[in-house]
Amino acid sequence: MESSELFNISTFAYILAMIAYIGYLAFKNKGIGIAATSITVMGFIAQTSAILVRWSESYTQWMHFSPDSSFLLGIARSAPLRNLYESLVFFVWSLIIVYLIIEFAYKNRSLGAFVTPVAGLALAFIEMQGMSKDIAPLVPALQSNWLIAHVLISFFGYGAFAVSYSTANIHLIIASTEKKAASYLFWSFTFSLFIWTLLLMTARTLFMPDLQPAQISSFWFWTMLAYPALLFITWRFGLSLQKPLSFFSLSADMLDEITYKSIAVGFPLLTLGIITGAIWADSAWGTYWSWDPKETWSLITWFVYALYLHSRLMRGWRGKKTAVLSLIGFISVIFTYLGVNLLLSGLHAYGSG
Amino acid sequence: MTSKNKKGLSIVMRAWSFFSSVTLAIVLIAVLALSSIVGTVIEQNAIKARNIQVISTFVGESMAPAAYRLLDALGFMDMYHSWWFLLLLCLLSLNLLVCSFDRLPRIWKLITDPIIPLKENVIRNLSIKREASVTATPEDVSKVVEDVIKAKGFLPNINKEEGGSLQVYGHKGAYSRLGVYVVHASILIIFLGAIIGVIWGFKGGLNLTEGSSSDVAYQYGTGKPIPLGFTIKCSWYETEFYGGSDMPKLFKSELSIHENGKEVLKKWIRVNDPLTYKGITFYQSSFGFNPNPTNSWFVFKVTAPGVTEELVWARKNQTFQIPGTQHSATVLDFSPALATDRQTGQLFTYAESMNNPAVKIQYATEKGVKVGWIWKRYPETGKLDEGISLEFMHYWGSQYTGLQVRKDPGVWLVYLGCILMSLALYVAFFMSHRKIWILVQAAPDNGTSTNILIGASAHKNKHSFQRDVDKMLSSIVTRLGGKD
Ligand code: HEM
C-alpha cells in the first residue's frame, strides 16, 4: 500500500477514536471504551507502517543519489524526521505511544478523550497548512546524526508534555468549582482555544479543501471572530463537564501525579533535545547557541517547566496553580514548534522550515 | 562584638536568606522567560528599518520610530547581551550558589547519617507499611529477609531486640539526593564555559579563493584581523547537486594547514564536518563565485585512444593540445549556470553561482573547426569525436569558500555541563533515597508463626518504591511457603 493511503487510514482512525473516547466518557459503556482503544491501536499500526513505507521510499531516493553510502548511513539520512510534515507525523506517533503506555499502566481510558483530539489536531493541521508531503533530498546542513537524535528526543518529550497538558486540563476541570476562579477562567480559555482550532481545521479540510495560501490568513481572521463565542460557551457550560468526569476514578491527586510524572519524563528529554540541537548547530556552524527564535523559545519552554518543577517544591502550590503552569508549558511547546515557523518567520526575514 | 559588626552581619544574613529562597528562583526564571519572548519578536542585531517594520505591526506606523528608540535605549535590539539580561543571569547564578550552599549541609547529613533501627510504633507510622505472617522461626525469616533486600541492592543491618525479635534494616540511593545539586552545578558550569569562550575565544570569518591562503581570520562585527598562528589554504571548493537539479547536496572544501612552509594537515571539510587545528576550528559556512577571477584554470578530463582519464588545465582563450591526438581546443566562453530557453531555444545564464557551469569550446582538427558548449552536469556534451571526449570538471580559481573560524576554549566545559546535567536529571527524577526497616517477631499467640512488619520511606517516587516493597514482601512470603 502507498504510504499516503496508510496515513489517511491512521488519521481517520484517530478521529474515529476521538469520537469513541468521548462517547465512552459520556455513556460510560465499557464496550465503547474497548472499541476506542482498538481503533487507536489500529490507527497506530497503520501509522507505523506508513512511516516505515515512507522511510523505505526515502531510503531508495537517498541511495539513488549517493550509491556509495553504507546501509546505516542511508537509513540515518532517510529517517522521516526531515521537515515540518514528517515531524508532525512523528509527534502524533510518539503521543499515541506514550498515551497507550499510560492507558495500560494506569488501566484508565478517560484520558483518551483528551489525547486523541491533540493527535487529530496535529494531523488536521497538516491538511490545513497544505504542507508539502514530497520526499525532498536533504540539504547539506541537515545531513547530521545529531539532528536525528535531536528531533527524535524532542518529539518524545513533546509527546510526554502533551499528556501532561491533558491531565492538567482535566485536573482543572475537576478541581475548579467556581466560575469566577482564575483557574476556571484559565482552563476555559485554553480548552476553548483548543476546541476552536480543532473545529476550524476540520471545517477547513472538509468544506474548503482548495484554499490558496494567500486566502488562509483571511480565513483565520474571520474565524477568529467566532472564538469569543466558543469561549463564552465553554465558560458558561464548562462546569457540566465535571459530571461525566466524576464517574471515572480520577482523583485530583492522581491527575497531579500523572502530570508531574509526564513532566518528569518530558523535562529531561527536552533538556537532551536542546543539548543535541546545540551540538548539531556547533558542528554545522560553530555556534552552540545563537539565540535564534527557535532556540530561545525552546529555552523559554524549558524555563516554564523549570518553574513548574520548582513551584511544586513550595508549600501551597500543589494542585491548581501548578496545573496552570503545566498548561502554559504546553502552550509554549506548541509555540516553539509551530508559532516560531508560522508567526515569527512571517515577521522576520528568514524562511520557514 | 560591636553593634556595627552586628549590623554588617545582619546585612550579610539578610542577603543570604534573600538569595537562598526558591521564591527568588521562581521570580528570576519567570522574568528571564518573559523577557526572552521580546527578544524573539524583535529581530536581534538587525538593521534599523527592519525592526521599525516589525514594531509597526504592533503599535502602528506613526508610533514605531518612538517605540524603536525606547526599546533601543533599553537594549532590546541586542538584548541577550544587554547589561540587564546579563545581570539577570548573574543573579540566577548567585541564587543557585547560595541556595545550594544553604541546603547542602543538611542534605549531606541526611546522606551520611547512618541508618538506625526504629521502635515498632515509629515503623508503623512510616509512609509505606506492610504486614504479613509466616510459619517459620524468626531466625529463618530474617535470613530470607536479608537475602531478599540484599538482592534489591540494600546493605542489610541486623539488630537483635528483646523478646527474641529481630530487625533487619538498610537503605540505598542516599547519594541520589545530590542529583538536583549536580543539575544546578551543571548550569553554573555551562555559564562558566560560555564566559570563558567569550573572553578567550573569538568568532570570525574568512573567504578563501581556490589556491589562496591566509594566516588571519576576520572577527565578526569589527572585521579586525586575528592572527591564526599558522597558514590555512584552500585548494578546491565544490558544490555537489542532487542529480540534474539545482538542489545542493554537498558543500565541500579541501583545506590544508601550513606551518614554517610545510604542510602539516589536509582535510576535505563539509557542513557538519569541520577541521580543527590548535584549538581553532574551520566550518564550511558559505561560498561564492567571482565572475572575473585573476588566476583561474579550466580543468578537463580527457579520454582519447590510448589515453585514460588525463587531467588537462587550460586558461581562457589559450589553445591546448588534446593528449593522444593531433587535435586542439580553446575555451572561448564560460557561464556559471547555462540553460536553454524552452520557447526560443536561446542559451542564457540563469544564476550567478556555479549551479550548472558550462564552457564554450572551439575544437580544431585537420577536418575543420567546431564550436559548442560543454556542460559539467552532462558529461555526454563533451563528446567531440569518435573515442575522444573532453569532460568539463571544474573552473578552478573562480570560487571562494566561506569559512566560519572559531576558537572557543570554554566549549568543553559547556559539553561537560551538558553531560552532567543529563545524567543528574535522570538521577533527580528517577532515583531516590530509599530506607526500609523490617521487624521480625514471633507471633504472641502461638509458637510456630512469625509476624513480619515492614516500614519504608523514599524521599521521592514513593509509588514505585511501594511496588518494590510489595514485590519484596511477596518473594519473602513465597520463599517461606507461608500465608499472607
Ligand atoms: C535560580 C536558581 C535556582 C534555585 C535557587 C533552585 C533551587 C532549587 C531547589 C532548592 C530545589 C529542591 C532541591 C531538593 O529537593 O532538595 C530545586 C530542584 C530542582 N531544580 Fe532548581 N533552582 C534554580 C534553578 C534551576 C534551573 C534553572 C533549573 C533548570 C531547569 C533547575 C532544575 C531543577 C530540578 C530539575 C529540580 C528537581 C525538581 C523536582 O525534583 O521535582 N533549577 N531547585
XYZ file of C-alpha atoms in Angstrom, chain A residues 41 72 98 141 245 253-254 271 279 319 321:
11
model
C -4.174 0.644 18.250
C 23.351 2.505 8.132
C 3.062 7.478 25.246
C 23.035 21.279 6.872
C -15.685 13.008 34.567
C -4.140 13.726 43.312
C -3.794 11.039 40.691
C 16.906 19.120 28.034
C 25.742 20.076 19.398
C -2.750 21.398 42.649
C -1.579 26.555 40.417
